[in-house]
Tab-separated table of C-alpha atoms in Angstrom:
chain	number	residue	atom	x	y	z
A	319	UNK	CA	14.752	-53.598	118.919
A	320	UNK	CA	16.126	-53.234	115.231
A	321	UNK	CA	16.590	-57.304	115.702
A	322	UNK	CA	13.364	-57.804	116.010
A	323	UNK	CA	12.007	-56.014	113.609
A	324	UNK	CA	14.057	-56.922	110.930
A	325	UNK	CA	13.164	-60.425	111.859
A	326	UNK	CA	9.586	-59.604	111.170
A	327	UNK	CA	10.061	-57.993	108.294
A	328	UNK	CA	11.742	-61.250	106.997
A	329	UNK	CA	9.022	-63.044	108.295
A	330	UNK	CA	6.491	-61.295	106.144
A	331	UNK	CA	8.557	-62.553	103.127
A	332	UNK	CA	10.832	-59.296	102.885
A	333	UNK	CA	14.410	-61.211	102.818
A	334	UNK	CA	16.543	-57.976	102.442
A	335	UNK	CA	17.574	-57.880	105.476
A	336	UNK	CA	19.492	-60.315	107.422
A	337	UNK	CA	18.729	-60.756	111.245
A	338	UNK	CA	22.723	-58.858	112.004
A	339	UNK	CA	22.380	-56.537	108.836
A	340	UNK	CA	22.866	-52.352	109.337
A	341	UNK	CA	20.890	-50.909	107.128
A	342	UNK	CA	22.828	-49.833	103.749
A	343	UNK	CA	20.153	-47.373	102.498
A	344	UNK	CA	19.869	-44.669	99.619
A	345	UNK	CA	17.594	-41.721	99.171
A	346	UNK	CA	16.147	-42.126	95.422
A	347	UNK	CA	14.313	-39.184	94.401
A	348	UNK	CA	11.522	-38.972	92.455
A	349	UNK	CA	13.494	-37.883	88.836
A	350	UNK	CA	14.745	-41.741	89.301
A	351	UNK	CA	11.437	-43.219	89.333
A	352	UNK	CA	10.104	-41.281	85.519
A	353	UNK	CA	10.871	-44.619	83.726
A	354	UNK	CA	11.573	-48.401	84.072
A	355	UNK	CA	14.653	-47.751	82.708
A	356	UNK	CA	15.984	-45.263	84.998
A	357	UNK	CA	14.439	-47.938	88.148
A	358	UNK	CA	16.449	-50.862	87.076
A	359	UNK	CA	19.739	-48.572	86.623
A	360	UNK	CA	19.179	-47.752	90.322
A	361	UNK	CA	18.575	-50.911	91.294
A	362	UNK	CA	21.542	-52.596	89.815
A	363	UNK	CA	23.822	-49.552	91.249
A	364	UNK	CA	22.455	-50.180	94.441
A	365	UNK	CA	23.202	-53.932	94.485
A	366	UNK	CA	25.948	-53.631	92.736
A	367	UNK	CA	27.471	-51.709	96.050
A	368	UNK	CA	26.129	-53.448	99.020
A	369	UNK	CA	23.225	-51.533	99.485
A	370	UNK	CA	20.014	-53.338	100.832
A	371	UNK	CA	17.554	-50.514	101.696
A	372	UNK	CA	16.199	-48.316	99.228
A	373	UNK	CA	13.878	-44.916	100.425
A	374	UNK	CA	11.808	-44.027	97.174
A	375	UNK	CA	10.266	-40.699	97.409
A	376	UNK	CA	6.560	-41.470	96.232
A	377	UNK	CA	5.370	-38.741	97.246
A	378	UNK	CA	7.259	-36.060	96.665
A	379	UNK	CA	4.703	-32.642	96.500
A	380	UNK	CA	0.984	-33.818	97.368
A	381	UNK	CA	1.109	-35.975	94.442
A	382	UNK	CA	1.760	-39.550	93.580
A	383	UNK	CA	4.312	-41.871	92.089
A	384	UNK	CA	2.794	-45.274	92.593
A	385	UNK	CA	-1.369	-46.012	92.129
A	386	UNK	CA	-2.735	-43.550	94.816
A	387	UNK	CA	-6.729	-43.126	95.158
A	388	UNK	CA	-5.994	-40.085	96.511
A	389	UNK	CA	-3.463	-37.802	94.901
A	390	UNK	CA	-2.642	-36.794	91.378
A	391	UNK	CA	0.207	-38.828	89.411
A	392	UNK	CA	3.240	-37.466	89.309
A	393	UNK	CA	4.027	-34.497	86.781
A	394	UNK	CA	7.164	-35.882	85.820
A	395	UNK	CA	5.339	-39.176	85.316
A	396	UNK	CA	3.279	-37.364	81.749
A	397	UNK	CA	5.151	-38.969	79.033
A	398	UNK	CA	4.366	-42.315	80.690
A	399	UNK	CA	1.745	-44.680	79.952
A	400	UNK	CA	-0.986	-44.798	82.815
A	401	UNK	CA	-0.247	-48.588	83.185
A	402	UNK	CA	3.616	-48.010	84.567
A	403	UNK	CA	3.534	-47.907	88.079
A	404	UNK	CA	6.945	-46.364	89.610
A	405	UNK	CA	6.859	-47.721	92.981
A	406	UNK	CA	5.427	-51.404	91.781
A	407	UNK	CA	8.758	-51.618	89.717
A	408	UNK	CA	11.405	-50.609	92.176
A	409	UNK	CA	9.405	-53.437	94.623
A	410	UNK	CA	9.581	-55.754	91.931
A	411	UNK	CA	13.249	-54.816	90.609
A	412	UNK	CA	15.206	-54.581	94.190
A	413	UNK	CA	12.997	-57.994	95.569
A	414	UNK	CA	14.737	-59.975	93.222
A	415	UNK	CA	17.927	-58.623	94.509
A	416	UNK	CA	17.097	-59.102	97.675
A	417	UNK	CA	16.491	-55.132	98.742
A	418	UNK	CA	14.253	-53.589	101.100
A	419	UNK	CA	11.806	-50.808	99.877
A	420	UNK	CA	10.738	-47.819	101.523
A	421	UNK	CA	8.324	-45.622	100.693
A	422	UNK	CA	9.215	-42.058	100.931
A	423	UNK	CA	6.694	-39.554	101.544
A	424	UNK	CA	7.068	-35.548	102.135
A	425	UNK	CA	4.432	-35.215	104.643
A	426	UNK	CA	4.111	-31.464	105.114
A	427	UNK	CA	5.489	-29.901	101.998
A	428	UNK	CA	3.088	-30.013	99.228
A	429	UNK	CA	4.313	-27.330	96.766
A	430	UNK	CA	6.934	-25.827	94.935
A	431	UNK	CA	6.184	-21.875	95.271
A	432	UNK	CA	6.536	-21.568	91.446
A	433	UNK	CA	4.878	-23.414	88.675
A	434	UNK	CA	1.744	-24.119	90.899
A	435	UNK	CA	-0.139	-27.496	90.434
A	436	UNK	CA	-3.393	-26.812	88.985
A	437	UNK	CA	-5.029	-29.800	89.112
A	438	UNK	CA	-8.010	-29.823	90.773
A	439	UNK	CA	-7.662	-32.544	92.772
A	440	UNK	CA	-4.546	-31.466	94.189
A	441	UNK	CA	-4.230	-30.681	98.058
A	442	UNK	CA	-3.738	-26.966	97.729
A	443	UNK	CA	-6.815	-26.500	95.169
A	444	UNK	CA	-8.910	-28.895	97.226
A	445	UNK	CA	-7.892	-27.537	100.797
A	446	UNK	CA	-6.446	-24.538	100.206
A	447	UNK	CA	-7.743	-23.852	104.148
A	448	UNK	CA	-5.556	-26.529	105.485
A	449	UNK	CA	-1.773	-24.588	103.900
A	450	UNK	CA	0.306	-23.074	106.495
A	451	UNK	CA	0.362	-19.346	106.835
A	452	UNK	CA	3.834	-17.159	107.455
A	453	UNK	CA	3.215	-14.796	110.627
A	454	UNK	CA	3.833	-12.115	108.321
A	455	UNK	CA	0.585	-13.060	106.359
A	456	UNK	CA	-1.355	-13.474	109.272
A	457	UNK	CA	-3.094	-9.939	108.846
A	458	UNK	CA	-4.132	-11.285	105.383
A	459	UNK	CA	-5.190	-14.407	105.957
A	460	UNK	CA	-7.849	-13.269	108.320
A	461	UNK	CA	-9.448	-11.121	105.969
A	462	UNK	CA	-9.463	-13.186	102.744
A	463	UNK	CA	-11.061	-16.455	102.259
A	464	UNK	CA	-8.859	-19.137	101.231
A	465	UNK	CA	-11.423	-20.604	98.313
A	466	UNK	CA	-10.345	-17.414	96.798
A	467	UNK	CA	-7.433	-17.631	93.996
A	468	UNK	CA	-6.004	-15.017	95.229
A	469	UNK	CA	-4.845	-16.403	98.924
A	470	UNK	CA	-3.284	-19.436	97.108
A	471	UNK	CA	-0.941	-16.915	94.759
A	472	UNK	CA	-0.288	-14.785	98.081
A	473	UNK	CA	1.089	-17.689	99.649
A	474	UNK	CA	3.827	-18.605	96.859
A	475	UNK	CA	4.242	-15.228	96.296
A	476	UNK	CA	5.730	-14.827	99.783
A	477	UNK	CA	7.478	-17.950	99.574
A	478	UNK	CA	9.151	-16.886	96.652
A	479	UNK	CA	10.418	-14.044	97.852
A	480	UNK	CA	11.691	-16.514	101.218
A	481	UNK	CA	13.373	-19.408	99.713
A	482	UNK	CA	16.148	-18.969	102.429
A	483	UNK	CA	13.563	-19.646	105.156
A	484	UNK	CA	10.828	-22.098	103.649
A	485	UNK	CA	10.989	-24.843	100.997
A	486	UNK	CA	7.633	-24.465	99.217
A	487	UNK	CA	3.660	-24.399	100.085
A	488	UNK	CA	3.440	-27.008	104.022
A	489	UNK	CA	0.023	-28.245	104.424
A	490	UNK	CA	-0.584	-27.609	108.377
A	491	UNK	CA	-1.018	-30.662	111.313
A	492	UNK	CA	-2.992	-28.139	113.118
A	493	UNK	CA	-6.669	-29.299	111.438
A	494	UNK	CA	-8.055	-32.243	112.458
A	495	UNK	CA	-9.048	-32.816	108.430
A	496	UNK	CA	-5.544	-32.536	107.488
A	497	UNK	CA	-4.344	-35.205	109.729
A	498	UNK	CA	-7.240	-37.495	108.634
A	499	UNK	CA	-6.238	-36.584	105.147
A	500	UNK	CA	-2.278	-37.813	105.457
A	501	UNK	CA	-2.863	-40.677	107.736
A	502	UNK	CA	-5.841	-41.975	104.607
A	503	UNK	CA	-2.908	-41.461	102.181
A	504	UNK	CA	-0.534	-43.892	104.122
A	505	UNK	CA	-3.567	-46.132	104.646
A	506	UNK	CA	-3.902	-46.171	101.118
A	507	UNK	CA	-0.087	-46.471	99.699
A	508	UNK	CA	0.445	-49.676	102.766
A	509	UNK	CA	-2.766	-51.059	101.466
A	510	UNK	CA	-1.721	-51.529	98.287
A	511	UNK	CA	1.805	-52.520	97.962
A	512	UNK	CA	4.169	-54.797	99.815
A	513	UNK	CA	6.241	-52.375	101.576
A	514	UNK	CA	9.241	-53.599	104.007
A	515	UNK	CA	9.497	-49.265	105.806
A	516	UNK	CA	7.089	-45.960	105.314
A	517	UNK	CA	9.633	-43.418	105.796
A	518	UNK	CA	8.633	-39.538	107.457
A	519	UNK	CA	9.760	-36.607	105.781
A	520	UNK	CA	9.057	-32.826	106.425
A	521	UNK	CA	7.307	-33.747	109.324
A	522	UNK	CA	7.256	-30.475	110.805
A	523	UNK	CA	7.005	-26.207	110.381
A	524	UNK	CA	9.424	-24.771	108.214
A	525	UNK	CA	10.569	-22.843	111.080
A	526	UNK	CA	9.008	-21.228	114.541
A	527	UNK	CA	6.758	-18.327	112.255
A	528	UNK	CA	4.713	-21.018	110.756
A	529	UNK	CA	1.352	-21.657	110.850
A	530	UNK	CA	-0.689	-18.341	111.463
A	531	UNK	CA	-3.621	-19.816	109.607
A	532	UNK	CA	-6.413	-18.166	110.382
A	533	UNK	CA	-8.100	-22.115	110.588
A	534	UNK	CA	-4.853	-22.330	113.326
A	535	UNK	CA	-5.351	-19.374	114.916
A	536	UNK	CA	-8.865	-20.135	115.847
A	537	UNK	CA	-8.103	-23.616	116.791
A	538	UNK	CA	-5.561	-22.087	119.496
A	539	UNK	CA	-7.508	-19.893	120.534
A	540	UNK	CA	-10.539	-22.231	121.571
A	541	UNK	CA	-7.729	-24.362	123.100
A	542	UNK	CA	-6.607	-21.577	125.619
A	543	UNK	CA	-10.009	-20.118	126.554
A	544	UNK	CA	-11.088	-23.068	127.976
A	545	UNK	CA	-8.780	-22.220	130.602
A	546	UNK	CA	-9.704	-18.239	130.626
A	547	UNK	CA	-12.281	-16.590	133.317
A	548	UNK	CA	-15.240	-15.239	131.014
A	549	UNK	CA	-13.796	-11.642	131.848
A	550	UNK	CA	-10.418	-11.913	131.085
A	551	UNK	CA	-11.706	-14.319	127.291
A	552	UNK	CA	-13.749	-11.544	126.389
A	553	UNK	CA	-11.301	-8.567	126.719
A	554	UNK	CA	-8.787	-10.639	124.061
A	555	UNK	CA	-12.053	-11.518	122.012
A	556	UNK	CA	-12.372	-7.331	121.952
A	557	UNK	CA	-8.746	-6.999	120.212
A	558	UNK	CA	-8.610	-10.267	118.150
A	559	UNK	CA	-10.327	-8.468	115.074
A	560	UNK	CA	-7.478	-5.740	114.977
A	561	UNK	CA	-4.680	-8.233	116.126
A	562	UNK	CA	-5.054	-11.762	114.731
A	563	UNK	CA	-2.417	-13.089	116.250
A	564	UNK	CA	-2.938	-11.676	119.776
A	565	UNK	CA	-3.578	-15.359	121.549
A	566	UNK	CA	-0.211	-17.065	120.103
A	567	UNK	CA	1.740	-13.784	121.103
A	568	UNK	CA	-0.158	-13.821	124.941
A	569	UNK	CA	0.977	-17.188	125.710
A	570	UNK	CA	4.035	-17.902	123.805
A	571	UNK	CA	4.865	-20.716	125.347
A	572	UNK	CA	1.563	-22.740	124.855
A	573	UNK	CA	1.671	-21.624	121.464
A	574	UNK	CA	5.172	-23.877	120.683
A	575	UNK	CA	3.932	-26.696	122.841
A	576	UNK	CA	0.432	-26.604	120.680
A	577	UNK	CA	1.906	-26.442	117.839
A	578	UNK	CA	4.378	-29.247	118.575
A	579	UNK	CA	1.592	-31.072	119.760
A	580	UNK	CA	-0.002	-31.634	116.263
A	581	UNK	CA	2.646	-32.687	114.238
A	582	UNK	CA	3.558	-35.512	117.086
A	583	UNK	CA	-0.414	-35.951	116.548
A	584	UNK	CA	0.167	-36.121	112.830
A	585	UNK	CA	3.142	-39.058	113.324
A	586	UNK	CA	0.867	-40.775	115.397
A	587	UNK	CA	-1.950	-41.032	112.854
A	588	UNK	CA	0.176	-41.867	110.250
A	589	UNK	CA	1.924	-44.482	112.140
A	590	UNK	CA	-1.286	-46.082	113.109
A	591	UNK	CA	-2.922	-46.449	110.003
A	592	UNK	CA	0.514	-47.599	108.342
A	593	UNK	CA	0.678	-50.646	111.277
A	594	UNK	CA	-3.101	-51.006	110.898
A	595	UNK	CA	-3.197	-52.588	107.085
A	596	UNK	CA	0.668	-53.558	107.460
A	597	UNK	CA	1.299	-54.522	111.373
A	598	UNK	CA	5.299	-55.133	110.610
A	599	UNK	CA	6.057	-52.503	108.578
A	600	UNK	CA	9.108	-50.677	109.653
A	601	UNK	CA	8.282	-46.696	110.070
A	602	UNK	CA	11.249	-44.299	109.976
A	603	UNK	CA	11.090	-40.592	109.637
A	604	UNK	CA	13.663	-37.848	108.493
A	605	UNK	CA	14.465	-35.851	111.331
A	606	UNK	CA	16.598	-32.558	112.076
A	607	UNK	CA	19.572	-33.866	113.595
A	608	UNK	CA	20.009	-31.406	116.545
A	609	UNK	CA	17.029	-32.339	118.864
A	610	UNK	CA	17.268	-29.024	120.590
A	611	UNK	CA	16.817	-27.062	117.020
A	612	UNK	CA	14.244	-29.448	115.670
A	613	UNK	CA	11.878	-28.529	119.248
A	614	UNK	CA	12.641	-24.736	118.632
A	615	UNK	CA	12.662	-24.187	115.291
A	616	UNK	CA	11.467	-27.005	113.572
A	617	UNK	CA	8.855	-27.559	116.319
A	618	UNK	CA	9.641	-31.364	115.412
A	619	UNK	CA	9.433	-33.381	119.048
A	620	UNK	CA	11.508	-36.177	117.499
A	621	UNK	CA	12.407	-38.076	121.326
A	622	UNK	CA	9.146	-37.867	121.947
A	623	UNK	CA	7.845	-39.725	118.929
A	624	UNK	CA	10.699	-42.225	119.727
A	625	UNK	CA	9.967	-42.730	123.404
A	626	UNK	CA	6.316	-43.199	122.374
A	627	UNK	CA	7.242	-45.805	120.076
A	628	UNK	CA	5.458	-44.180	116.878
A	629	UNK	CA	8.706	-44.090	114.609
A	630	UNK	CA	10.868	-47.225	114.574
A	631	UNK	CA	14.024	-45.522	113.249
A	632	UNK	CA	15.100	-42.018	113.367
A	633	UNK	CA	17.301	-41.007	110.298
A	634	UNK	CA	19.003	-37.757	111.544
A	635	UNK	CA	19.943	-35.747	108.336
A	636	UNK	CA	23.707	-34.741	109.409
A	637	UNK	CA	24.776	-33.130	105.863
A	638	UNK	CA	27.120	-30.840	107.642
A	639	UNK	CA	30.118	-30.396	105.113
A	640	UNK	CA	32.528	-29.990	108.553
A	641	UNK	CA	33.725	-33.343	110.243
A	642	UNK	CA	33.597	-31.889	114.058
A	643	UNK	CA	30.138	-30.325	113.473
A	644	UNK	CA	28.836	-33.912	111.581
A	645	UNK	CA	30.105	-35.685	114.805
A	646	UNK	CA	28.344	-33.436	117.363
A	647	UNK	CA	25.321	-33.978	114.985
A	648	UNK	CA	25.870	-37.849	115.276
A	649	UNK	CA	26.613	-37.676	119.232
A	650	UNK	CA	23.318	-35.257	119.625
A	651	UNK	CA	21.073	-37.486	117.959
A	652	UNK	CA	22.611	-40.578	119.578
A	653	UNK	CA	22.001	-38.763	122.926
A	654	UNK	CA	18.635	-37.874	122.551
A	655	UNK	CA	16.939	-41.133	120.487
A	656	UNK	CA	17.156	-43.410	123.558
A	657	UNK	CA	16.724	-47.079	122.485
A	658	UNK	CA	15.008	-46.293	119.089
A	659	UNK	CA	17.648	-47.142	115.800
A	660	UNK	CA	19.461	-44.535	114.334
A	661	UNK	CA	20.323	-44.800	110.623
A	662	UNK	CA	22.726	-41.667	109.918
A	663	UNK	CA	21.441	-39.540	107.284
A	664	UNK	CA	24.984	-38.467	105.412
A	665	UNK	CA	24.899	-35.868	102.916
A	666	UNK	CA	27.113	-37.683	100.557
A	667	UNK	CA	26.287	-35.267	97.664
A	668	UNK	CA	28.625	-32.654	99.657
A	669	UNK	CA	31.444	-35.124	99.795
A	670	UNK	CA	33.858	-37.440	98.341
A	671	UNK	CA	33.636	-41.241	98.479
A	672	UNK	CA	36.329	-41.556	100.682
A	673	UNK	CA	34.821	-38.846	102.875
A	674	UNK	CA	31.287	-40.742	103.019
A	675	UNK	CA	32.629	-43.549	103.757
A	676	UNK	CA	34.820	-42.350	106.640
A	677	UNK	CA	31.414	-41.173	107.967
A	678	UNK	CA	30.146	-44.730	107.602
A	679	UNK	CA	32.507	-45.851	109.788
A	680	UNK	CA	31.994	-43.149	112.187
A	681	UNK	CA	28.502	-43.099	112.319
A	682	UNK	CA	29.039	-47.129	112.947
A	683	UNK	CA	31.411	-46.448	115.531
A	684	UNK	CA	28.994	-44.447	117.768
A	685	UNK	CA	26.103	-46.870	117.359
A	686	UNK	CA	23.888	-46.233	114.457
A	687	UNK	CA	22.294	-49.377	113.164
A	688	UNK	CA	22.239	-48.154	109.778
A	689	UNK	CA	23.260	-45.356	107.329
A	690	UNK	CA	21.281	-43.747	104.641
A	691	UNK	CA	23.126	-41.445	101.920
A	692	UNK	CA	21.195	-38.779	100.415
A	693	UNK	CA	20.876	-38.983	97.465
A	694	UNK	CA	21.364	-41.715	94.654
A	695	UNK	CA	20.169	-39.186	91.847
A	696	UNK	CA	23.096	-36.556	92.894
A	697	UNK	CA	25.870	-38.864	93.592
A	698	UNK	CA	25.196	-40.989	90.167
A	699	UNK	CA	25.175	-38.098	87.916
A	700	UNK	CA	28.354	-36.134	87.068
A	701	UNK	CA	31.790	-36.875	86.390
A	702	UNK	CA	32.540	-39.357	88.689
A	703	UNK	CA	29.050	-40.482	89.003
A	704	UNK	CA	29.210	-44.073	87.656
A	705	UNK	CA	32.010	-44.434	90.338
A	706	UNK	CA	30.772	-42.981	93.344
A	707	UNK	CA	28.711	-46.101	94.815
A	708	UNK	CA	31.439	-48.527	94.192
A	709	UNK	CA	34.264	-46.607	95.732
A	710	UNK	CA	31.913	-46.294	98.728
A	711	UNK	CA	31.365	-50.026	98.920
A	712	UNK	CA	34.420	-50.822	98.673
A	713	UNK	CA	35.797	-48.430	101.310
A	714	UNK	CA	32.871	-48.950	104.091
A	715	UNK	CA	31.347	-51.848	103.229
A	716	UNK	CA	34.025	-54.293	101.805
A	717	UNK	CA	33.836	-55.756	98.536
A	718	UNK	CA	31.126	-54.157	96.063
A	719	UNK	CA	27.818	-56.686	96.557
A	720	UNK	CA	28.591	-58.344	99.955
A	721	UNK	CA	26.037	-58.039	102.141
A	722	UNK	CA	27.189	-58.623	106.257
């Protein structure tokens, strides 16, 4: 399948990839993409160590580092002048090298907890409604309207206090609106540029207490009463007020399969409108890299999205610092992707280079089609920064700028 695709994507005029290439690919944050400069440093590491696939995070929290229609520009992206474009300069910068680009988007987290965006055309001042509640919050949420400032600053407030459990601020797959919304950003981001892979991230809850919305809540609710004698709907309806949660906690079960159920709805949005303006795009998403934790806890179906077809790649993020438990995370994913590519997510910032690569070869060894380490921006700063890329190269990949 990866053949084939990479075969297109040459056929479109990428030429990074070579019809028996793995995929060599880096994780560039955001920080890389404030100035030219900083791009063509990245690009020239990259190349410079036999990498051909670079995943640019564009869109890092609800905003924009490329031309978006949509979104605001990137905060780190102020000192700039309005004309540079970060993602039309990595395309530019790695084509002449012969690298792939991938846009990068963080689907479902849209906020840091502190330092919130006040722009008003950002997501959670625009659609405040659409940000995913903590069931502790639930109570709250049902009671206070979300247009009010003061549900926005409850919601941080709480995350704040949880940075163990949740990253930042999710915007939820569980309104319709919200899906429209992502899958019109993609639409709008493969419209413009010339991009060889959309890549997923934070496709999912930030864990099984996520989202008691009261916008969710509702939606749930009208799912299961279709399926409720009139009797039996209107003795919940009596408790609801003093119990907002009282549907999710009757029927557990439908709850996680519902909930499930919308971000696979979300992937499949996106996906379309990315193959509608781009049909040979290659999509690719993030994923947890224990199939059985990312259904329970993630609520992220991942098989299912591959044996639908609407991801062409999985990139299972296996950062364990432990060698056994990073090869039961390779062997779980491998088990449960069926024939869609895997391209090992390795957290080389944990590791040595002689480590990573090791896990190169591993991760080759069981059958991934690709690797992808996370993340340029940590392994190129430091000490040994300058270093790091090559001694990979030349320990997994052979000499520093072959491509096989």
């Amino acid at each position: 399948m990866l053949t084939a695709l990479l075969a297109l994507a040459a056929a479109a005029g990428a030429n990074a990839y070579s019809r028996e290439a793995e995929v060599r690919g880096l994780w560039v944050l955001r920080s890389t993409l404030a100035s030219p400069a900083a791009i063509h440093d990245m690009v020239r590491a990259a190349d410079a160590s036999g990498i051909n696939a670079l995943f640019v995070q564009v869109r890092a929290r609800g905003d924009a580092y490329y031309a978006s229609a949509i979104e605001p520009r990137g905060s780190l992206l102020a000192n700039q002048p309005a004309a540079f474009d970060p993602l039309a300069t990595v395309i530019k910068a790695a084509r002449a090298r012969g690298i792939a680009v991938h846009a990068w988007i963080n689907v479902g987290l849209v906020s840091d907890a502190s330092g919130l965006p006040d722009d008003g055309a950002h997501l959670i001042r625009r659609h405040p409604d659409w940000l995913m509640v903590p069931r502790e919050l639930a109570a709250y949420a049902a009671k206070t309207r979300p247009r009010d400032r003061a549900y926005v600053d409850a919601l941080a407030r709480w995350t704040r206090a949880n940075t163990a459990r949740v990253e930042g601020l999710y915007v939820s797959p569980i309104p319709r609106d919200a899906r429209v919304h992502a899958a019109a950003i993609v639409r709008d981001l493969t419209k413009r540029y010339d991009l060889d892979g959309l890549h997923l991230d934070y496709v999912r809850y930030p864990h099984d207490g996520f989202d008691y919305s009261a916008a969710a809540l509702a939606e749930f609710r009208a799912d299961v009463a279709r399926d409720l004698d009139a009797g039996e709907l209107a003795a919940l309806d009596a408790r609801l007020a003093a119990t907002p949660t009282l549907f999710a906690d009757r029927f557990p079960q439908r709850w996680a399969d519902f909930r499930r159920a919308r971000v696979t709805a979300l992937v499949a949005g996106v996906a379309a409108a990315a193959r509608a303006e781009r049909p040979r795009i290659v999509i690719s998403a993030a994923v947890l890299p224990d199939p059985a934790a990312a259904l329970n806890v993630k609520l992220q179906d991942w098989p299912e999205w591959a044996a639908r077809g609407l991801v062409d790649a999985l990139c299972p993020m296996a950062y364990a610092e432990e060698r056994p438990v990073f090869s039961a995370q390779v062997d779980a994913a491998h088990a449960a992707a069926g024939a869609v590519p895997i391209w090992m997510g390795i957290g080389a910032y944990r590791l040595t280079p002689l480590e990573t690569a090791s896990r190169i070869r591993e991760a080759r060894t069981s059958g991934s089609e690709g690797v992808l380490l996370f993340s340029y921006d940590s392994v190129s700063s430091g000490r040994n920064g300058g270093r790091y890329l090559t001694d990979v190269a030349r320990a997994a990949f052979g000499a520093p700028g072959t491509r096989h």
